[in-house]
Amino acid sequence: MRYETPDPLHPALLPGLIAAEDGLARLDERAARHAVAEGFRERGQFFDAAAALWVAGELVHVEDLVLHDSHMDARAPSHELTIAHGVLRARRRLELAEPGWALTLPGMNALRGEQGGVAADDGYPEPPNARPSADAVSERADDRDENPLADEFAELDAAIARSQRLLDFHAGSLPEPAPTLSAERAVAEPTGQLGLLFDEEWDEGARLDAWRGVLAAADQLPAGLGAAILFDAWERIEPLRRQHWLGSLLVGAYLRYRGKVASHVLAFNTGLKTIRHERRRSKDRLTRLSAFLEAMAMTADLGLKELDRLSLARTQMEMRIKDRRSNSNLPGLIDLVLSRPVVSTAMIARHLGVTQRGALNLVRELGVREITGRGRYRGWGVI
């Protein structure tokens, strides 16, 4: 599948391109030097992940995503929340990677979970001697003939092993896992029923090659227009059956690679969600490109406003602790509040090493606003 690049000098694209380039340059300059730059980047990860699901037509509350990321869910996580957390993890991986890594073939394969095969269906490396020997497989076959519940017990053993690998990972003895196949695909493949859930003629490798073929043309254009063309090509070619949200993250990765927004991975979805669906999915390519350029300009504008809001909130909170003792926990609470869209008492208690009652007292002293409006599972943050 091929994608024909449009005329880069079309007059209809110039106003949007100028606004996008100017806004992105201003945002990058401020985000690179601002006092609250670290908190701005971390908060942007959560807002962009929630906006990615919004663009896809799903609703995920930012506070639920923050609690899920901290392993403090107030309820069982939904399917949409799990996907949003996958977007969050992918964004963090892009932040830590070298500029341009995501645009290479190894980077793309890593982000879609296809590098070097999958060791385990949960993505965590198997410990040594984890795979059964031939004798063990034979013994299991004999047990299956004698015990009709052998398969169920085997599944329980596998679940326990995955849980142990998860615990080992959080304890620091295993590296971070790579994204893997979805649960429904992992179930369908061993039984030969993959065709019931996925199009067998969908060649992800060929589609990704077609998309990466647009990179050479995009590199010859201004960074903003090149990113818009790459995103439009992603929307038209649709390289991945799953993880379609990866295209919006690659926009930020490309702008970082080109040096247009080098301070962070642009939260492109936060601006894209403000554009009407009719323009984003228009049949006219110039309309789509103009919409994507407007989304970049809107993202830059929202980012600048967020920096101003965080700077003002930090100044106000620091004035409250001006005469506090040097070993007070309030400065640590300020850093935590500025780095998360919302914080709970449990998060504050764990981060500062205090009790939940003490966390409530600190919140009251700092004057942070309660933003959930709930009597239980309350959260505080800067809005």
C-alpha positions as a Python dict, from the first residue, in 0.01 Angstrom:
ca = {
    (1, 'M'): (0, 0, 0),
    (2, 'R'): (149, 331, -113),
    (3, 'Y'): (96, 683, 11),
    (4, 'E'): (141, 977, -225),
    (5, 'T'): (281, 1283, -50),
    (6, 'P'): (91, 1607, -116),
    (7, 'D'): (226, 1934, -254),
    (8, 'P'): (413, 2089, 41),
    (9, 'L'): (374, 2442, -102),
    (10, 'H'): (-4, 2435, -123),
    (11, 'P'): (-132, 2776, -3),
    (12, 'A'): (-401, 2616, 212),
    (13, 'L'): (-135, 2458, 438),
    (14, 'L'): (87, 2761, 493),
    (15, 'P'): (-114, 2944, 766),
    (16, 'G'): (-151, 2627, 972),
    (17, 'L'): (214, 2536, 920),
    (18, 'I'): (334, 2879, 1035),
    (19, 'A'): (116, 2867, 1347),
    (20, 'A'): (226, 2513, 1431),
    (21, 'E'): (596, 2579, 1379),
    (22, 'D'): (585, 2897, 1586),
    (23, 'G'): (387, 2738, 1871),
    (24, 'L'): (605, 2428, 1887),
    (25, 'A'): (924, 2637, 1895),
    (26, 'R'): (790, 2849, 2181),
    (27, 'L'): (680, 2543, 2376),
    (28, 'D'): (1013, 2367, 2333),
    (29, 'E'): (1210, 2672, 2446),
    (30, 'R'): (1002, 2716, 2762),
    (31, 'A'): (973, 2346, 2847),
    (32, 'A'): (1350, 2302, 2823),
    (33, 'R'): (1428, 2576, 3077),
    (34, 'H'): (1120, 2606, 3296),
    (35, 'A'): (1139, 2543, 3670),
    (36, 'V'): (845, 2300, 3656),
    (37, 'A'): (962, 2127, 3337),
    (38, 'E'): (994, 1785, 3500),
    (39, 'G'): (643, 1796, 3643),
    (40, 'F'): (512, 1927, 3310),
    (41, 'R'): (659, 1631, 3124),
    (42, 'E'): (529, 1373, 3370),
    (43, 'R'): (178, 1522, 3382),
    (44, 'G'): (175, 1534, 3004),
    (45, 'Q'): (228, 1158, 2992),
    (46, 'F'): (-99, 1095, 3175),
    (47, 'F'): (-301, 1358, 2989),
    (48, 'D'): (-181, 1233, 2651),
    (49, 'A'): (-256, 868, 2735),
    (50, 'A'): (-611, 955, 2839),
    (51, 'A'): (-654, 1175, 2530),
    (52, 'A'): (-534, 891, 2305),
    (53, 'L'): (-827, 680, 2423),
    (54, 'W'): (-1061, 978, 2385),
    (55, 'V'): (-958, 1016, 2020),
    (56, 'A'): (-1028, 645, 1972),
    (57, 'G'): (-1377, 688, 2116),
    (58, 'E'): (-1314, 552, 2466),
    (59, 'L'): (-1336, 733, 2799),
    (60, 'V'): (-1064, 691, 3059),
    (61, 'H'): (-1050, 919, 3362),
    (62, 'V'): (-707, 1061, 3434),
    (63, 'E'): (-743, 997, 3808),
    (64, 'D'): (-813, 628, 3742),
    (65, 'L'): (-503, 610, 3524),
    (66, 'V'): (-288, 770, 3795),
    (67, 'L'): (-414, 528, 4058),
    (68, 'H'): (-369, 231, 3824),
    (69, 'D'): (-13, 336, 3749),
    (70, 'S'): (55, 353, 4123),
    (71, 'H'): (-106, 9, 4180),
    (72, 'M'): (-375, 170, 4394),
    (73, 'D'): (-687, 105, 4186),
    (74, 'A'): (-1012, 202, 4350),
    (75, 'R'): (-1188, -66, 4138),
    (76, 'A'): (-1105, -342, 3894),
    (77, 'P'): (-932, -187, 3590),
    (78, 'S'): (-1134, -180, 3269),
    (79, 'H'): (-1009, -288, 2929),
    (80, 'E'): (-981, 75, 2820),
    (81, 'L'): (-781, 164, 3131),
    (82, 'T'): (-537, -119, 3057),
    (83, 'I'): (-488, 14, 2704),
    (84, 'A'): (-435, 367, 2836),
    (85, 'H'): (-167, 236, 3071),
    (86, 'G'): (-1, 71, 2773),
    (87, 'V'): (4, 410, 2600),
    (88, 'L'): (156, 561, 2914),
    (89, 'R'): (431, 298, 2928),
    (90, 'A'): (507, 343, 2557),
    (91, 'R'): (540, 719, 2606),
    (92, 'R'): (780, 670, 2895),
    (93, 'R'): (984, 435, 2682),
    (94, 'L'): (1005, 699, 2409),
    (95, 'E'): (1114, 961, 2664),
    (96, 'L'): (1403, 742, 2777),
    (97, 'A'): (1508, 636, 2427),
    (98, 'E'): (1739, 822, 2194),
    (99, 'P'): (1575, 1063, 1947),
    (100, 'G'): (1487, 875, 1632),
    (101, 'W'): (1496, 531, 1795),
    (102, 'A'): (1121, 481, 1752),
    (103, 'L'): (1147, 547, 1378),
    (104, 'T'): (1398, 270, 1319),
    (105, 'L'): (1295, -85, 1242),
    (106, 'P'): (1423, -224, 1577),
    (107, 'G'): (1244, 58, 1759),
    (108, 'M'): (917, -7, 1578),
    (109, 'N'): (943, -379, 1645),
    (110, 'A'): (1013, -315, 2012),
    (111, 'L'): (715, -83, 2050),
    (112, 'R'): (479, -332, 1890),
    (113, 'G'): (621, -626, 2083),
    (114, 'E'): (779, -820, 1798),
    (115, 'Q'): (1149, -805, 1877),
    (116, 'G'): (1321, -1138, 1903),
    (117, 'G'): (1001, -1331, 1967),
    (118, 'V'): (796, -1340, 2284),
    (119, 'A'): (935, -1533, 2577),
    (120, 'A'): (614, -1538, 2774),
    (121, 'D'): (262, -1418, 2715),
    (122, 'D'): (289, -1160, 2993),
    (123, 'G'): (603, -1004, 2846),
    (124, 'Y'): (836, -1079, 3138),
    (125, 'P'): (1149, -1282, 3066),
    (126, 'E'): (1137, -1640, 3175),
    (127, 'P'): (1380, -1737, 3451),
    (128, 'P'): (1649, -1994, 3379),
    (129, 'N'): (1523, -2350, 3325),
    (130, 'A'): (1168, -2218, 3297),
    (131, 'R'): (1087, -2418, 2983),
    (132, 'P'): (997, -2783, 3049),
    (133, 'S'): (1216, -3061, 2923),
    (134, 'A'): (1098, -3332, 2684),
    (135, 'D'): (1056, -3577, 2976),
    (136, 'A'): (844, -3325, 3163),
    (137, 'V'): (625, -3275, 2856),
    (138, 'S'): (581, -3651, 2827),
    (139, 'E'): (489, -3679, 3196),
    (140, 'R'): (233, -3404, 3157),
    (141, 'A'): (78, -3586, 2864),
    (142, 'D'): (48, -3902, 3076),
    (143, 'D'): (-103, -3701, 3361),
    (144, 'R'): (-356, -3549, 3124),
    (145, 'D'): (-475, -3894, 3028),
    (146, 'E'): (-512, -3996, 3393),
    (147, 'N'): (-637, -3665, 3536),
    (148, 'P'): (-901, -3468, 3342),
    (149, 'L'): (-812, -3155, 3546),
    (150, 'A'): (-446, -3159, 3441),
    (151, 'D'): (-497, -2876, 3190),
    (152, 'E'): (-662, -2656, 3452),
    (153, 'F'): (-378, -2721, 3697),
    (154, 'A'): (-125, -2638, 3424),
    (155, 'E'): (-297, -2306, 3360),
    (156, 'L'): (-285, -2229, 3732),
    (157, 'D'): (87, -2309, 3741),
    (158, 'A'): (144, -2078, 3444),
    (159, 'A'): (-52, -1798, 3614),
    (160, 'I'): (153, -1840, 3931),
    (161, 'A'): (475, -1827, 3727),
    (162, 'R'): (364, -1506, 3554),
    (163, 'S'): (276, -1351, 3888),
    (164, 'Q'): (619, -1444, 4025),
    (165, 'R'): (789, -1281, 3726),
    (166, 'L'): (580, -969, 3785),
    (167, 'L'): (688, -958, 4150),
    (168, 'D'): (1050, -1013, 4050),
    (169, 'F'): (1025, -726, 3801),
    (170, 'H'): (891, -482, 4059),
    (171, 'A'): (1158, -600, 4302),
    (172, 'G'): (1420, -494, 4047),
    (173, 'S'): (1561, -836, 3958),
    (174, 'L'): (1415, -841, 3604),
    (175, 'P'): (1434, -580, 3326),
    (176, 'E'): (1127, -400, 3198),
    (177, 'P'): (918, -625, 2972),
    (178, 'A'): (835, -543, 2615),
    (179, 'P'): (475, -511, 2493),
    (180, 'T'): (337, -847, 2383),
    (181, 'L'): (48, -995, 2197),
    (182, 'S'): (-298, -913, 2317),
    (183, 'A'): (-475, -1165, 2536),
    (184, 'E'): (-731, -1259, 2272),
    (185, 'R'): (-461, -1312, 2011),
    (186, 'A'): (-253, -1521, 2250),
    (187, 'V'): (-555, -1743, 2312),
    (188, 'A'): (-645, -1772, 1947),
    (189, 'E'): (-302, -1856, 1805),
    (190, 'P'): (-240, -2192, 1980),
    (191, 'T'): (-579, -2322, 1870),
    (192, 'G'): (-541, -2214, 1510),
    (193, 'Q'): (-832, -1969, 1532),
    (194, 'L'): (-638, -1650, 1463),
    (195, 'G'): (-837, -1591, 1146),
    (196, 'L'): (-1157, -1557, 1347),
    (197, 'L'): (-1021, -1248, 1527),
    (198, 'F'): (-768, -1099, 1283),
    (199, 'D'): (-743, -1057, 908),
    (200, 'E'): (-492, -1319, 795),
    (201, 'E'): (-406, -1113, 485),
    (202, 'W'): (-311, -810, 696),
    (203, 'D'): (66, -787, 653),
    (204, 'E'): (187, -559, 933),
    (205, 'G'): (548, -581, 818),
    (206, 'A'): (467, -465, 464),
    (207, 'R'): (241, -187, 590),
    (208, 'L'): (508, -65, 831),
    (209, 'D'): (762, -65, 549),
    (210, 'A'): (519, 140, 340),
    (211, 'W'): (478, 388, 624),
    (212, 'R'): (851, 411, 688),
    (213, 'G'): (893, 478, 318),
    (214, 'V'): (721, 814, 373),
    (215, 'L'): (998, 917, 617),
    (216, 'A'): (1236, 1013, 338),
    (217, 'A'): (981, 1253, 188),
    (218, 'A'): (888, 1393, 530),
    (219, 'D'): (1252, 1467, 608),
    (220, 'Q'): (1266, 1706, 312),
    (221, 'L'): (981, 1918, 452),
    (222, 'P'): (950, 2147, 757),
    (223, 'A'): (928, 1943, 1075),
    (224, 'G'): (564, 2028, 1148),
    (225, 'L'): (441, 1946, 799),
    (226, 'G'): (653, 1630, 788),
    (227, 'A'): (499, 1512, 1114),
    (228, 'A'): (148, 1587, 983),
    (229, 'I'): (215, 1388, 667),
    (230, 'L'): (353, 1097, 867),
    (231, 'F'): (44, 1093, 1088),
    (232, 'D'): (-187, 1114, 786),
    (233, 'A'): (3, 826, 626),
    (234, 'W'): (-38, 626, 947),
    (235, 'E'): (-413, 693, 943),
    (236, 'R'): (-444, 594, 578),
    (237, 'I'): (-214, 291, 574),
    (238, 'E'): (-317, 163, 921),
    (239, 'P'): (-1, -47, 975),
    (240, 'L'): (-105, -213, 1303),
    (241, 'R'): (-422, -405, 1375),
    (242, 'R'): (-369, -329, 1740),
    (243, 'Q'): (-187, -30, 1892),
    (244, 'H'): (-323, 211, 1634),
    (245, 'W'): (-264, 478, 1899),
    (246, 'L'): (108, 440, 1836),
    (247, 'G'): (84, 676, 1537),
    (248, 'S'): (14, 980, 1754),
    (249, 'L'): (311, 895, 1977),
    (250, 'L'): (534, 869, 1672),
    (251, 'V'): (441, 1228, 1585),
    (252, 'G'): (605, 1341, 1909),
    (253, 'A'): (899, 1109, 1850),
    (254, 'Y'): (949, 1249, 1499),
    (255, 'L'): (938, 1611, 1615),
    (256, 'R'): (1193, 1525, 1881),
    (257, 'Y'): (1412, 1355, 1619),
    (258, 'R'): (1394, 1663, 1397),
    (259, 'G'): (1482, 1886, 1695),
    (260, 'K'): (1160, 2083, 1677),
    (261, 'V'): (1044, 1971, 2022),
    (262, 'A'): (1359, 1824, 2172),
    (263, 'S'): (1272, 1887, 2538),
    (264, 'H'): (1005, 1614, 2557),
    (265, 'V'): (779, 1387, 2354),
    (266, 'L'): (495, 1611, 2241),
    (267, 'A'): (155, 1522, 2388),
    (268, 'F'): (-5, 1537, 2043),
    (269, 'N'): (-332, 1372, 2148),
    (270, 'T'): (-418, 1657, 2387),
    (271, 'G'): (-444, 1891, 2090),
    (272, 'L'): (-586, 1632, 1851),
    (273, 'K'): (-890, 1573, 2072),
    (274, 'T'): (-992, 1938, 2027),
    (275, 'I'): (-1028, 1892, 1649),
    (276, 'R'): (-1365, 1783, 1519),
    (277, 'H'): (-1391, 1424, 1398),
    (278, 'E'): (-1522, 1537, 1057),
    (279, 'R'): (-1198, 1724, 991),
    (280, 'R'): (-968, 1457, 1127),
    (281, 'R'): (-1132, 1187, 914),
    (282, 'S'): (-1218, 1398, 609),
    (283, 'K'): (-1185, 1245, 262),
    (284, 'D'): (-994, 1553, 150),
    (285, 'R'): (-626, 1520, 234),
    (286, 'L'): (-563, 1894, 259),
    (287, 'T'): (-843, 1921, 515),
    (288, 'R'): (-687, 1642, 721),
    (289, 'L'): (-339, 1792, 705),
    (290, 'S'): (-471, 2134, 805),
    (291, 'A'): (-650, 1970, 1098),
    (292, 'F'): (-332, 1794, 1211),
    (293, 'L'): (-130, 2115, 1188),
    (294, 'E'): (-399, 2292, 1390),
    (295, 'A'): (-379, 2010, 1646),
    (296, 'M'): (-4, 2072, 1682),
    (297, 'A'): (-61, 2443, 1733),
    (298, 'M'): (-334, 2368, 1988),
    (299, 'T'): (-105, 2122, 2168),
    (300, 'A'): (162, 2390, 2193),
    (301, 'D'): (-90, 2644, 2322),
    (302, 'L'): (-224, 2401, 2583),
    (303, 'G'): (132, 2319, 2687),
    (304, 'L'): (220, 2685, 2739),
    (305, 'K'): (-92, 2735, 2949),
    (306, 'E'): (-6, 2427, 3153),
    (307, 'L'): (341, 2565, 3224),
    (308, 'D'): (191, 2895, 3338),
    (309, 'R'): (-62, 2715, 3558),
    (310, 'L'): (202, 2496, 3722),
    (311, 'S'): (436, 2791, 3773),
    (312, 'L'): (162, 2991, 3944),
    (313, 'A'): (60, 2695, 4160),
    (314, 'R'): (420, 2636, 4265),
    (315, 'T'): (465, 3002, 4361),
    (316, 'Q'): (149, 2999, 4570),
    (317, 'M'): (240, 2676, 4748),
    (318, 'E'): (596, 2792, 4818),
    (319, 'M'): (461, 3108, 4979),
    (320, 'R'): (266, 2889, 5222),
    (321, 'I'): (579, 2705, 5337),
    (322, 'K'): (806, 3009, 5352),
    (323, 'D'): (852, 2997, 5730),
    (324, 'R'): (841, 2618, 5773),
    (325, 'R'): (1121, 2419, 5930),
    (326, 'S'): (1394, 2279, 5706),
    (327, 'N'): (1294, 1914, 5755),
    (328, 'S'): (928, 1969, 5667),
    (329, 'N'): (757, 1724, 5428),
    (330, 'L'): (573, 2005, 5251),
    (331, 'P'): (843, 2066, 4982),
    (332, 'G'): (826, 1698, 4891),
    (333, 'L'): (448, 1723, 4867),
    (334, 'I'): (481, 2021, 4632),
    (335, 'D'): (705, 1820, 4399),
    (336, 'L'): (460, 1528, 4407),
    (337, 'V'): (156, 1745, 4337),
    (338, 'L'): (330, 1913, 4044),
    (339, 'S'): (432, 1579, 3890),
    (340, 'R'): (86, 1413, 3889),
    (341, 'P'): (-252, 1527, 3762),
    (342, 'V'): (-403, 1404, 4089),
    (343, 'V'): (-266, 1258, 4412),
    (344, 'S'): (-440, 1051, 4680),
    (345, 'T'): (-364, 1021, 5049),
    (346, 'A'): (-222, 673, 4992),
    (347, 'M'): (15, 807, 4724),
    (348, 'I'): (126, 1093, 4948),
    (349, 'A'): (177, 859, 5243),
    (350, 'R'): (389, 617, 5040),
    (351, 'H'): (592, 889, 4868),
    (352, 'L'): (669, 1088, 5184),
    (353, 'G'): (679, 802, 5433),
    (354, 'V'): (398, 934, 5654),
    (355, 'T'): (64, 799, 5767),
    (356, 'Q'): (-254, 870, 5573),
    (357, 'R'): (-371, 1092, 5858),
    (358, 'G'): (-46, 1282, 5832),
    (359, 'A'): (-93, 1306, 5453),
    (360, 'L'): (-432, 1469, 5506),
    (361, 'N'): (-277, 1719, 5745),
    (362, 'L'): (-8, 1807, 5492),
    (363, 'V'): (-267, 1857, 5218),
    (364, 'R'): (-465, 2086, 5444),
    (365, 'E'): (-157, 2292, 5535),
    (366, 'L'): (-55, 2324, 5171),
    (367, 'G'): (-405, 2424, 5059),
    (368, 'V'): (-420, 2189, 4758),
    (369, 'R'): (-763, 2174, 4597),
    (370, 'E'): (-973, 1856, 4611),
    (371, 'I'): (-1072, 1785, 4250),
    (372, 'T'): (-1273, 1462, 4253),
    (373, 'G'): (-1575, 1584, 4449),
    (374, 'R'): (-1608, 1248, 4623),
    (375, 'G'): (-1639, 1155, 4987),
    (376, 'R'): (-1419, 846, 4946),
    (377, 'Y'): (-1114, 785, 4726),
    (378, 'R'): (-1058, 1157, 4709),
    (379, 'G'): (-780, 1322, 4511),
    (380, 'W'): (-603, 1657, 4512),
    (381, 'G'): (-421, 1836, 4236),
    (382, 'V'): (-353, 2149, 4034),
    (383, 'I'): (-625, 2240, 3783),
}
